Short mmCIF file of C-alpha atoms in Angstrom, two decimals:
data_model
loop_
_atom_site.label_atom_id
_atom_site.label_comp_id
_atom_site.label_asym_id
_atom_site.label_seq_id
_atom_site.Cartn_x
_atom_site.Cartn_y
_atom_site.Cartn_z
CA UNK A 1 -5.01 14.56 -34.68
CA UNK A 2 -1.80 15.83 -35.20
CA UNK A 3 -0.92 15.43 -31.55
CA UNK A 4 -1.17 13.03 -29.07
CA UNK A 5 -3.81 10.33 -29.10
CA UNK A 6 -4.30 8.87 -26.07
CA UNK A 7 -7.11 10.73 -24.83
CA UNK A 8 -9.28 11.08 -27.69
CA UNK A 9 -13.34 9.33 -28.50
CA UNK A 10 -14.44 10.33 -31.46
CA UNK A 11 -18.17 9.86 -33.16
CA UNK A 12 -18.59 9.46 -36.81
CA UNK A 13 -22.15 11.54 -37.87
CA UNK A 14 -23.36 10.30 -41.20
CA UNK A 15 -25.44 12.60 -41.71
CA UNK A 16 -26.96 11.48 -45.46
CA UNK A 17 -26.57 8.96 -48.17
CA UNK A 18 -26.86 11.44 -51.35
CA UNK A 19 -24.53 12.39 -53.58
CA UNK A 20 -23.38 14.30 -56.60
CA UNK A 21 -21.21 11.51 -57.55
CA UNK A 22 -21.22 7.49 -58.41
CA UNK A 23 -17.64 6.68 -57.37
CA UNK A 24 -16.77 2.93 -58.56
CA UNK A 25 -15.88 1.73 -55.55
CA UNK A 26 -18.03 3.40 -52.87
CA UNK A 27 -18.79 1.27 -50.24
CA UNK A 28 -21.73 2.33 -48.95
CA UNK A 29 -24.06 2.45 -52.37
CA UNK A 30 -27.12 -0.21 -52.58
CA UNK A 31 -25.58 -1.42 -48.65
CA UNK A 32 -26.70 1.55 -46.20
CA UNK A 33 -30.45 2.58 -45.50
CA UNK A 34 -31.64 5.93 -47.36
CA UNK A 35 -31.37 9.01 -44.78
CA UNK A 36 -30.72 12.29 -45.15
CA UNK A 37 -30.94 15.76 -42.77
CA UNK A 38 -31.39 18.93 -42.57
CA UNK A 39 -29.35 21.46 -40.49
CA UNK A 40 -32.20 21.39 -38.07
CA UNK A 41 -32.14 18.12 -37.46
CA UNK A 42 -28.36 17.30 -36.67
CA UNK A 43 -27.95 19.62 -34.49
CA UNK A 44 -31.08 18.35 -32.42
CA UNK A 45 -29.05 15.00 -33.06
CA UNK A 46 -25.98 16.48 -31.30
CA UNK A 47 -28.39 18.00 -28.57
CA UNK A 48 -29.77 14.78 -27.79
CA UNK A 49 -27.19 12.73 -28.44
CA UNK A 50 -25.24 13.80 -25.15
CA UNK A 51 -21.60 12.02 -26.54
CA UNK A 52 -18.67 11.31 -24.30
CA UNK A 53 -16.59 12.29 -26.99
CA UNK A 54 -14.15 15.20 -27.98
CA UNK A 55 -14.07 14.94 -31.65
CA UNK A 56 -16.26 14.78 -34.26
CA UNK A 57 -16.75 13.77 -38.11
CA UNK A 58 -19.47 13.96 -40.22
CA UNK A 59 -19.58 12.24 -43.44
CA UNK A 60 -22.10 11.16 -46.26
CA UNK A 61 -22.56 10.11 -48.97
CA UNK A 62 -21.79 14.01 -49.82
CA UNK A 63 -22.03 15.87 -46.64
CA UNK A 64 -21.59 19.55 -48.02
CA UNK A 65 -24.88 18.99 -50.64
CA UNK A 66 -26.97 19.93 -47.10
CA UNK A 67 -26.80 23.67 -47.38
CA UNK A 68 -25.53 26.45 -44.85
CA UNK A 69 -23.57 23.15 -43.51
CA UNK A 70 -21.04 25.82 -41.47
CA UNK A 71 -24.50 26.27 -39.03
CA UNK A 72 -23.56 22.62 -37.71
CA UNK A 73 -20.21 23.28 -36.98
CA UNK A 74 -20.66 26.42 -35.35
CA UNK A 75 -23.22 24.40 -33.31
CA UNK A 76 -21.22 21.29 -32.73
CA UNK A 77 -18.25 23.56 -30.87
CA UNK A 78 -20.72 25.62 -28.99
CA UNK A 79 -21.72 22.72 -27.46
CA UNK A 80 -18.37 21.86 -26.19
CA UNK A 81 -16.60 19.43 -29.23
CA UNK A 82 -12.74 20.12 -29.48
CA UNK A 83 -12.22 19.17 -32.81
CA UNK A 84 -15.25 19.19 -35.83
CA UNK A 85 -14.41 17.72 -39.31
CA UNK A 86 -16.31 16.92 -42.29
CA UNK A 87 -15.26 14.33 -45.52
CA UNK A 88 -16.09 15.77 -48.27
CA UNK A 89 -15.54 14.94 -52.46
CA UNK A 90 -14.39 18.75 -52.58
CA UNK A 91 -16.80 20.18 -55.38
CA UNK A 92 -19.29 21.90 -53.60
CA UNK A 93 -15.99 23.54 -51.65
CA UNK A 94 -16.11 26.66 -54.37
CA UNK A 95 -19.78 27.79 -54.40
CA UNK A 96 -20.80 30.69 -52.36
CA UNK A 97 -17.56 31.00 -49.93
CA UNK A 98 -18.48 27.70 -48.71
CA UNK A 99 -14.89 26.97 -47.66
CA UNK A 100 -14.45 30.55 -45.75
CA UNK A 101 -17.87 30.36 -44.49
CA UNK A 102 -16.77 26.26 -42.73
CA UNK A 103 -13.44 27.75 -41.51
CA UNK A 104 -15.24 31.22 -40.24
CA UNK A 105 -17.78 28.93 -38.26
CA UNK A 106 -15.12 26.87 -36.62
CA UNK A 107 -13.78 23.84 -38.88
CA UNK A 108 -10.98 22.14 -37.03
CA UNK A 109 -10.34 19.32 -40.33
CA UNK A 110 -10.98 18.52 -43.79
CA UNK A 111 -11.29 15.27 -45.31
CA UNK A 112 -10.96 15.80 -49.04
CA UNK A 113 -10.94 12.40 -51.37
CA UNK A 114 -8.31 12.40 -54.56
CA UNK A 115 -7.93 9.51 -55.83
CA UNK A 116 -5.75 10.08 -58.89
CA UNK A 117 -4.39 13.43 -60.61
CA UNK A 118 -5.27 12.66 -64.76
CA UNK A 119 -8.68 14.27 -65.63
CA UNK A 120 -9.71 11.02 -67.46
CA UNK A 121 -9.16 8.36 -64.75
CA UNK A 122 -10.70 11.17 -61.52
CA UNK A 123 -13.95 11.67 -64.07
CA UNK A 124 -14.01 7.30 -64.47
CA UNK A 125 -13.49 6.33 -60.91
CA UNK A 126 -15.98 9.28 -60.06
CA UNK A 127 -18.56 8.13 -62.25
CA UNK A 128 -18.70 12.05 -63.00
CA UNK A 129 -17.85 14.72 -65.64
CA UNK A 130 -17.33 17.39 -63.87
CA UNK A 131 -14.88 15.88 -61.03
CA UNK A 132 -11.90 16.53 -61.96
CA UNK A 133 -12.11 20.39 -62.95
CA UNK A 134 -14.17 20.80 -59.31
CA UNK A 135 -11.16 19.17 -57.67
CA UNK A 136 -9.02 21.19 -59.21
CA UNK A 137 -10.96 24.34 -58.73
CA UNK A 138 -11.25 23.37 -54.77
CA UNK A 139 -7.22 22.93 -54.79
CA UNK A 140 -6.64 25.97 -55.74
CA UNK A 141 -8.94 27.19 -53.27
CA UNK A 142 -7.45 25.46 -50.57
CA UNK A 143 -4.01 26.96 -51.30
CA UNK A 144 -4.93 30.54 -51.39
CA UNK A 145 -6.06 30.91 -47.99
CA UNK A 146 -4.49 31.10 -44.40
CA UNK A 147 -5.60 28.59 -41.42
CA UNK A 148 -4.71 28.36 -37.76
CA UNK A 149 -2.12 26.57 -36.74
CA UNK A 150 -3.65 23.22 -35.99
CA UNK A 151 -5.68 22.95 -38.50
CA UNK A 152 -5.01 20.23 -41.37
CA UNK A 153 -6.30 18.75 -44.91
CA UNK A 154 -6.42 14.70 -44.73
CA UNK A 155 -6.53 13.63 -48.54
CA UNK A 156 -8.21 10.49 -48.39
CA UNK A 157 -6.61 8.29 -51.28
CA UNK A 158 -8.65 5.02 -52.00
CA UNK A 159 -6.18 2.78 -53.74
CA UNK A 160 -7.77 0.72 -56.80
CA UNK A 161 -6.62 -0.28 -60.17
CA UNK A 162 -6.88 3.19 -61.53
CA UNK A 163 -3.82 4.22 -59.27
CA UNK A 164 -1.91 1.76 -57.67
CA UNK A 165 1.33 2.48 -60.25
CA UNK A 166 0.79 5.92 -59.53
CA UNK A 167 0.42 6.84 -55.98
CA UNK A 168 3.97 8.36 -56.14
CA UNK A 169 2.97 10.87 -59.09
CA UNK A 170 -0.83 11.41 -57.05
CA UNK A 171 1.33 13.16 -53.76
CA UNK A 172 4.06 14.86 -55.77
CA UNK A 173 0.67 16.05 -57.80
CA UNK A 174 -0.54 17.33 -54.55
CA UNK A 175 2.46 18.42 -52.61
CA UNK A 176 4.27 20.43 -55.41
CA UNK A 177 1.24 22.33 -57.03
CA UNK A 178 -0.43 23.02 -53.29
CA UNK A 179 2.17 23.27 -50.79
CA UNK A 180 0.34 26.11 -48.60
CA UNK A 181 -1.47 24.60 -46.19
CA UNK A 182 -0.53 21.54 -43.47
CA UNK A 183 -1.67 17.81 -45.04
CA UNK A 184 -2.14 14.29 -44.23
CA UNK A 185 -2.57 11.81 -46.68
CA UNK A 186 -4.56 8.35 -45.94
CA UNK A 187 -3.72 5.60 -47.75
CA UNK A 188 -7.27 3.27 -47.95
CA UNK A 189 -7.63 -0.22 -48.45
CA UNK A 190 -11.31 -0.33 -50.37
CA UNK A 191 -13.52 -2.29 -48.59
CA UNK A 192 -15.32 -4.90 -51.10
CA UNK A 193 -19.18 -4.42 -50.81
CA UNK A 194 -21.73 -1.79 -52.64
CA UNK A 195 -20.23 -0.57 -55.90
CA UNK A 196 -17.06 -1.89 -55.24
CA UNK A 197 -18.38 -5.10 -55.03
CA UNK A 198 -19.97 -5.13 -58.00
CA UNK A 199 -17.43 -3.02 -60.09
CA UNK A 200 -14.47 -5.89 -60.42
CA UNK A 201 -12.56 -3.19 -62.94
CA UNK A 202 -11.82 -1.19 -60.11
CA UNK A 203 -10.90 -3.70 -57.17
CA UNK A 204 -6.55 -4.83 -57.11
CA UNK A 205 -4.63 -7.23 -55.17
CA UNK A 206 -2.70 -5.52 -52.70
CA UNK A 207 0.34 -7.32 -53.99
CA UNK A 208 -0.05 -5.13 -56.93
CA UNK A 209 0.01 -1.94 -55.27
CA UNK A 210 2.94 0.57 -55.45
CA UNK A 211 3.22 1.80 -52.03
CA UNK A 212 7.11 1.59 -51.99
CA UNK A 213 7.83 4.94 -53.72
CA UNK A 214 5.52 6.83 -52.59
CA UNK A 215 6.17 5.86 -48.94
CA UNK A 216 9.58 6.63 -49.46
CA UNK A 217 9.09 10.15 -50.63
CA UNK A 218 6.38 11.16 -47.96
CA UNK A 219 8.95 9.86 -45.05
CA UNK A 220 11.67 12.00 -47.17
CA UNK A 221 9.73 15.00 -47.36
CA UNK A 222 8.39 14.97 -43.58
CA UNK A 223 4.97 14.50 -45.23
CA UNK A 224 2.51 12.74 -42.74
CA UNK A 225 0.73 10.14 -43.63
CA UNK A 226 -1.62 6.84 -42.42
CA UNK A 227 -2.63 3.37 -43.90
CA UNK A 228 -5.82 2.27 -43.32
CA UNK A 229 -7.73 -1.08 -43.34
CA UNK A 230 -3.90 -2.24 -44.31
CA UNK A 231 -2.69 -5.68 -43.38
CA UNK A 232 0.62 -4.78 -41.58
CA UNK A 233 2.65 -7.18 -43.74
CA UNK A 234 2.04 -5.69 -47.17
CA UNK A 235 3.58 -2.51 -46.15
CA UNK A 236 7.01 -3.41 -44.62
CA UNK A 237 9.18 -1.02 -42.86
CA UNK A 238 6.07 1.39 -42.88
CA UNK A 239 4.08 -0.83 -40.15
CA UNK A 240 3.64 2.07 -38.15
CA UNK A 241 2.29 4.58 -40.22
CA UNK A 242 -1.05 2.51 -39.84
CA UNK A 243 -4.28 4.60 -38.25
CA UNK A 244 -5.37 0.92 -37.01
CA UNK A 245 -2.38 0.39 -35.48
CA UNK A 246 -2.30 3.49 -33.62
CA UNK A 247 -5.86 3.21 -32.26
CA UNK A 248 -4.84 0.01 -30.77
CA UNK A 249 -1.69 1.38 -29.49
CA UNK A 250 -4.02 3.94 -27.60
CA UNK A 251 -7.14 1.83 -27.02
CA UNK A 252 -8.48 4.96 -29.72
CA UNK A 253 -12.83 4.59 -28.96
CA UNK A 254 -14.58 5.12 -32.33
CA UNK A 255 -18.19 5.55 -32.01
CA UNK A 256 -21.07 5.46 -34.97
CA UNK A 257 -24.07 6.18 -35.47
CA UNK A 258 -26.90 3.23 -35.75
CA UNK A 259 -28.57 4.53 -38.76
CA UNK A 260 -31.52 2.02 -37.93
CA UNK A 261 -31.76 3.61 -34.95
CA UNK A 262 -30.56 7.20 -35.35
CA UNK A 263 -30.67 8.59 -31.49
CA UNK A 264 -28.03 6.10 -30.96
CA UNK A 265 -24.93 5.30 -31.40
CA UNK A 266 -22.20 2.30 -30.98
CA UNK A 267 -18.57 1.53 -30.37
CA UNK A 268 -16.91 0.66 -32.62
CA UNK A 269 -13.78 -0.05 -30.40
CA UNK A 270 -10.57 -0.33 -32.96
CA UNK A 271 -12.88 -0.74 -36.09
CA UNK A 272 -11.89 -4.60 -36.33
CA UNK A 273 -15.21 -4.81 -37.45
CA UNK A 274 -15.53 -7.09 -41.00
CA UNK A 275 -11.73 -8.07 -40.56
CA UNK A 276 -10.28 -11.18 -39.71
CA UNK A 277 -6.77 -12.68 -39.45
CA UNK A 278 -6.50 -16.13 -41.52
CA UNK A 279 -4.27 -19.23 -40.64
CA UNK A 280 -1.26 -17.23 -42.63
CA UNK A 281 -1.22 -14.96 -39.53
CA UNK A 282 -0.23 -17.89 -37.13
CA UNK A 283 3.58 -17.32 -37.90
CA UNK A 284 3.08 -13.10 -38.58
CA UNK A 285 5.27 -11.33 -35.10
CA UNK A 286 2.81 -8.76 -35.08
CA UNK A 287 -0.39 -10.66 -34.98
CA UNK A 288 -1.49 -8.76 -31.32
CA UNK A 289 -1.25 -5.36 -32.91
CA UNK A 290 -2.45 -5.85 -36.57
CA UNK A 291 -5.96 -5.83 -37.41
CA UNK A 292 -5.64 -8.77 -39.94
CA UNK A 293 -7.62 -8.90 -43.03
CA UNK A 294 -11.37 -7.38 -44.73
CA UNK A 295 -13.55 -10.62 -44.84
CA UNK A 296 -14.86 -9.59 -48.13
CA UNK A 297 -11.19 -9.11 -49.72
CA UNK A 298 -10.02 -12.46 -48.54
CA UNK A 299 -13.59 -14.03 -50.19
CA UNK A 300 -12.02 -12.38 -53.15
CA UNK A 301 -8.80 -12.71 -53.49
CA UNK A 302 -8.16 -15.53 -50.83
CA UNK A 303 -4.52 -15.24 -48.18
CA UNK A 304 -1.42 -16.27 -50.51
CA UNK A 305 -0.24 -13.11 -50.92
CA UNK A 306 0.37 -12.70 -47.11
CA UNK A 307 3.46 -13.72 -46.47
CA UNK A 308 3.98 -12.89 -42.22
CA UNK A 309 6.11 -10.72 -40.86
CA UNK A 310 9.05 -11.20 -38.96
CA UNK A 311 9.69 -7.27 -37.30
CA UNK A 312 9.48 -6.46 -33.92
CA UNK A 313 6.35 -5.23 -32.37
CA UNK A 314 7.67 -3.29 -29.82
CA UNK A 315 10.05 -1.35 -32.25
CA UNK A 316 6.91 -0.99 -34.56
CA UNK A 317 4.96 0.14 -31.54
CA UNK A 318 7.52 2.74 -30.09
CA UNK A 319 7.69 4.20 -33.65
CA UNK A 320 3.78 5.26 -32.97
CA UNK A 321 4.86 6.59 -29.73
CA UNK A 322 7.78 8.74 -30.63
CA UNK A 323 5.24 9.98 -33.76
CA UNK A 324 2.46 11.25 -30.92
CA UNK A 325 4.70 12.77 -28.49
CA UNK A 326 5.08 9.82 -25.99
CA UNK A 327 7.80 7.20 -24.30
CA UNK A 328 8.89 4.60 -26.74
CA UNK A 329 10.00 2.49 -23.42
CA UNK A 330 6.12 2.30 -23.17
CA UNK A 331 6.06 -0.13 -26.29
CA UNK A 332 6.76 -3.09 -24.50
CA UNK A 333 4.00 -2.94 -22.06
CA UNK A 334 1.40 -2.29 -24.18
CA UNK A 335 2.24 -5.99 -26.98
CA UNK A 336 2.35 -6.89 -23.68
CA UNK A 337 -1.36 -5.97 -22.82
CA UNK A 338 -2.35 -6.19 -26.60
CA UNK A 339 -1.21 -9.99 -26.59
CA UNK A 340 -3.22 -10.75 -23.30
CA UNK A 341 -6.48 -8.87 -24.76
CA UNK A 342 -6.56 -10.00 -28.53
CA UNK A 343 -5.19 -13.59 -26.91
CA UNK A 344 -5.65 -15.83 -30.30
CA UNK A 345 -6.36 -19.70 -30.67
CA UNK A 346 -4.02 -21.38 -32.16
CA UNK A 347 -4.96 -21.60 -35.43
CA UNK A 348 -4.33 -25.31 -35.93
CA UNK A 349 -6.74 -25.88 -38.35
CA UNK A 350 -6.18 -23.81 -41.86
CA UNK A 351 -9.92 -23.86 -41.91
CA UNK A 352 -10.67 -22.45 -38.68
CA UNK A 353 -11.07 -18.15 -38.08
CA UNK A 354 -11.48 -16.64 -34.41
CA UNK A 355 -13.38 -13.77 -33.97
CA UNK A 356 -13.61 -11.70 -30.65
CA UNK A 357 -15.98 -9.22 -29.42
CA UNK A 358 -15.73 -6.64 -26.55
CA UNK A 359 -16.89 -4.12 -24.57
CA UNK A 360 -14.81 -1.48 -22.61
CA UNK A 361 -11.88 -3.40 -21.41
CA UNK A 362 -13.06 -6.93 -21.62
CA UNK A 363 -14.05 -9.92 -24.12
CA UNK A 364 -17.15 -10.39 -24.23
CA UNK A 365 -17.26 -13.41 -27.07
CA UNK A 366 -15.72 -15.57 -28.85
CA UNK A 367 -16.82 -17.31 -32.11
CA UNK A 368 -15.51 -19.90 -34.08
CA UNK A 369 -15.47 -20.02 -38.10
CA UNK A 370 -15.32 -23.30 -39.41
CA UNK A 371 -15.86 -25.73 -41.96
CA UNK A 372 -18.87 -27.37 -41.00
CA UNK A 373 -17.99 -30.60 -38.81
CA UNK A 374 -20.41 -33.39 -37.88
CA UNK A 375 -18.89 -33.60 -34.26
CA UNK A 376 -20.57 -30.09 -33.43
CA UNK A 377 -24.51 -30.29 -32.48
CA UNK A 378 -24.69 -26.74 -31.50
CA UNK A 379 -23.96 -23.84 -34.08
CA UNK A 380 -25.09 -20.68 -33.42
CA UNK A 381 -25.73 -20.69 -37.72
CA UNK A 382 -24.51 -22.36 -40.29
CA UNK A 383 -24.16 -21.90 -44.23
CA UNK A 384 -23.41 -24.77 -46.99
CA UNK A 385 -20.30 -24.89 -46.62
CA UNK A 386 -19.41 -22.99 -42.99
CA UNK A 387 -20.63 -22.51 -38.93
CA UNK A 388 -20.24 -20.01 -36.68
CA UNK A 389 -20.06 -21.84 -33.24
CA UNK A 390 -19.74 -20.05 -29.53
CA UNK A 391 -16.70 -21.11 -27.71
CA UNK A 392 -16.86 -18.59 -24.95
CA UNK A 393 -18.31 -15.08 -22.71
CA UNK A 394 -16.10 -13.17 -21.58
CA UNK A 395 -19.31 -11.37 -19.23
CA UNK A 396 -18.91 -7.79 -18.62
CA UNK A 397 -16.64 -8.08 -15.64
CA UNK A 398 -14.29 -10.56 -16.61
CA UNK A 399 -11.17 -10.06 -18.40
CA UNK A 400 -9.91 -13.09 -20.93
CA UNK A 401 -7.94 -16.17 -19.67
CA UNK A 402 -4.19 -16.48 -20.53
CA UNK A 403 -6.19 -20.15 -21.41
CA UNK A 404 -8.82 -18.33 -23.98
#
């Protein structure tokens, strides 16, 4: 992940939906059906499963409370995965050797959350006592140990009210106390549904976020680092330090598992899923390569903060390249191909939203969200206010018009 991109699929495993915590703003509490497995049992998941993929990450709820969890990775690479990662809150990291006993079996990644660095606001956002002296604990942990060469932490920083003054102070936190092993940090945008949803102390405006200084200071110290779920536009002059961005740069597959459905998964293509780019975007330059807004923040908060951008794409896009080892010249071929495949209506109507769907290489839909209007007999749905109405199939062989 700290390479090149191009050729990578990778398959998110959730693998259970308990936990030894009750973060404020976790996404997936009260939302995603109760499962949970045994070591047994993923690993006749991965047998069956029979991926097209080279990576893979498992995740929970808390995926190190399943016991003797290093028998699943040393499964998952015997079975021919390149790279195996787990997320993980980081206090079950300390019991046993649990840590050693991951990296002895084969761990390629860690995915560790930290969220702030003050005891009192880790324990509230946690919803946990204990948190804060565990994360510590695992910290210390993590810096007294050697790893191969390619092997990284990603500290997976959700930004809420709790810390959006003090994301700066959060990486120095983490940087200057535990500088002995290779990091990532990945800046979140919390998605608004499950306790987030129902926890308003917790949710900001992005406006109101800090990312400014602590941008700065990673790009001074040659500290890497991703946004995520990110409108392009509220991080300017840091565009490309966006994981969305990148996986549409490199047409990145994503797949999940159907948890109604376990023995199957889906693709998730660029993970556009839930987002949507509002009228605001019309006038944004780098509408084709950003993956516009969460629906649920914009029901929220609503689109005047966005104000669109005016940098060039292709200089945004041949920063991604240059970071993963390829030809920046490539950049303007691919907003080429980006502006052709995510082709956009024109957004005449404030009140109007386009959403696309695809498979592979080609549209497959296209829906229309709008106010409802007497003129159209046909909605696929409709709601009190709003329709969803089919305005085109792309078909599995077709790719879009320069027209759609």
């Amino acid at each position: 992940m700290n390479g090149p991109l191009t050729s990578i699929k990778s398959a998110v495993v959730k693998i259970t939906d308990r936990c030894n915590q009750d973060c404020a703003f976790c996404l997936d509490k009260g939302v995603t059906p109760k499962m949970h497995m045994s070591v047994d049992e993923i690993n006749a998941l991965l047998d069956n499963l029979k991926l097209d993929c080279d990576q893979l990450i498992f995740m929970g709820g808390e995926t190190l409370i399943i016991p003797d969890f290093e028998k699943v990775i040393a499964h998952a690479k015997e079975i021919g995965y390149k790279a195996v990662g787990i997320a993980t809150n980081g206090t079950f990291l300390g019991r046993d050797r649990y840590l050693d006993r991951l990296m002895d079996a084969g761990l390629d990644y860690l995915e560790f959350s930290c969220c702030h660095y003050e005891k009192e606001k880790v324990n509230k956002l946690s919803g946990r006592s204990f948190t804060y002296d565990k994360m510590l604990a695992a910290l210390e942990l993590m810096n007294s140990r050697d790893y191969p060469p390619h092997f990284f932490f990603l500290f997976n920083v959700v930004m809420n009210s709790e810390n959006r003054q003090d994301l700066l102070p959060l990486v120095k936190f983490v940087n200057e106390n535990y500088p002995n092993f290779k990091r990532r940090f990945n800046f979140k945008s919390m998605v608004i549904r499950g306790a987030a949803e129902k926890n308003d102390w917790v949710r900001t405006r992005f406006s109101k976020i800090n990312f400014q200084d602590a941008f700065s200071y990673l790009e001074e110290t040659d500290t890497a680092f991703w946004t995520e779920n990110l409108p392009l536009c509220c991080a300017p002059g840091f565009e490309w330090h966006s994981l969305n961005l990148t996986t549409r740069v490199f047409d990145r597959t994503y797949k999940d598992i159907d948890l109604e459905n376990p023995e199957h998964y889906y693709d998730t293509g660029f993970h556009d899923t839930g987002k949507i780019q509002p009228a605001v975007c019309q006038r944004c330059t780098l509408r084709a390569i950003c993956l516009g807004v969460e629906v649920g923040y914009v029901n929220q908060y609503g689109t005047k903060e966005f104000k669109p951008s005016k940098a060039d794409p292709n200089q945004v896009i041949a920063r991604v390249l240059e970071d993963n080892h390829c030809a920046p010249g490539d950049a303007g071929p691919i907003h080429d191909r980006l502006q052709r495949f995510f082709k956009l209506g024109p957004y005449e109507d404030p009140n109007e939203v386009y959403l696309y769907f695809r498979q592979g290489e080609y549209r497959r839909a296209t829906l229309l969200l709008k106010v409802i209007d007497d003129e159209e007999k046909r909605p696929l749905f409709r709601t009190k206010g709003h329709m969803v109405v089919f305005t085109g199939d792309g078909g599995p062989e077709r790719p879009p018009r320069e027209d759609e």
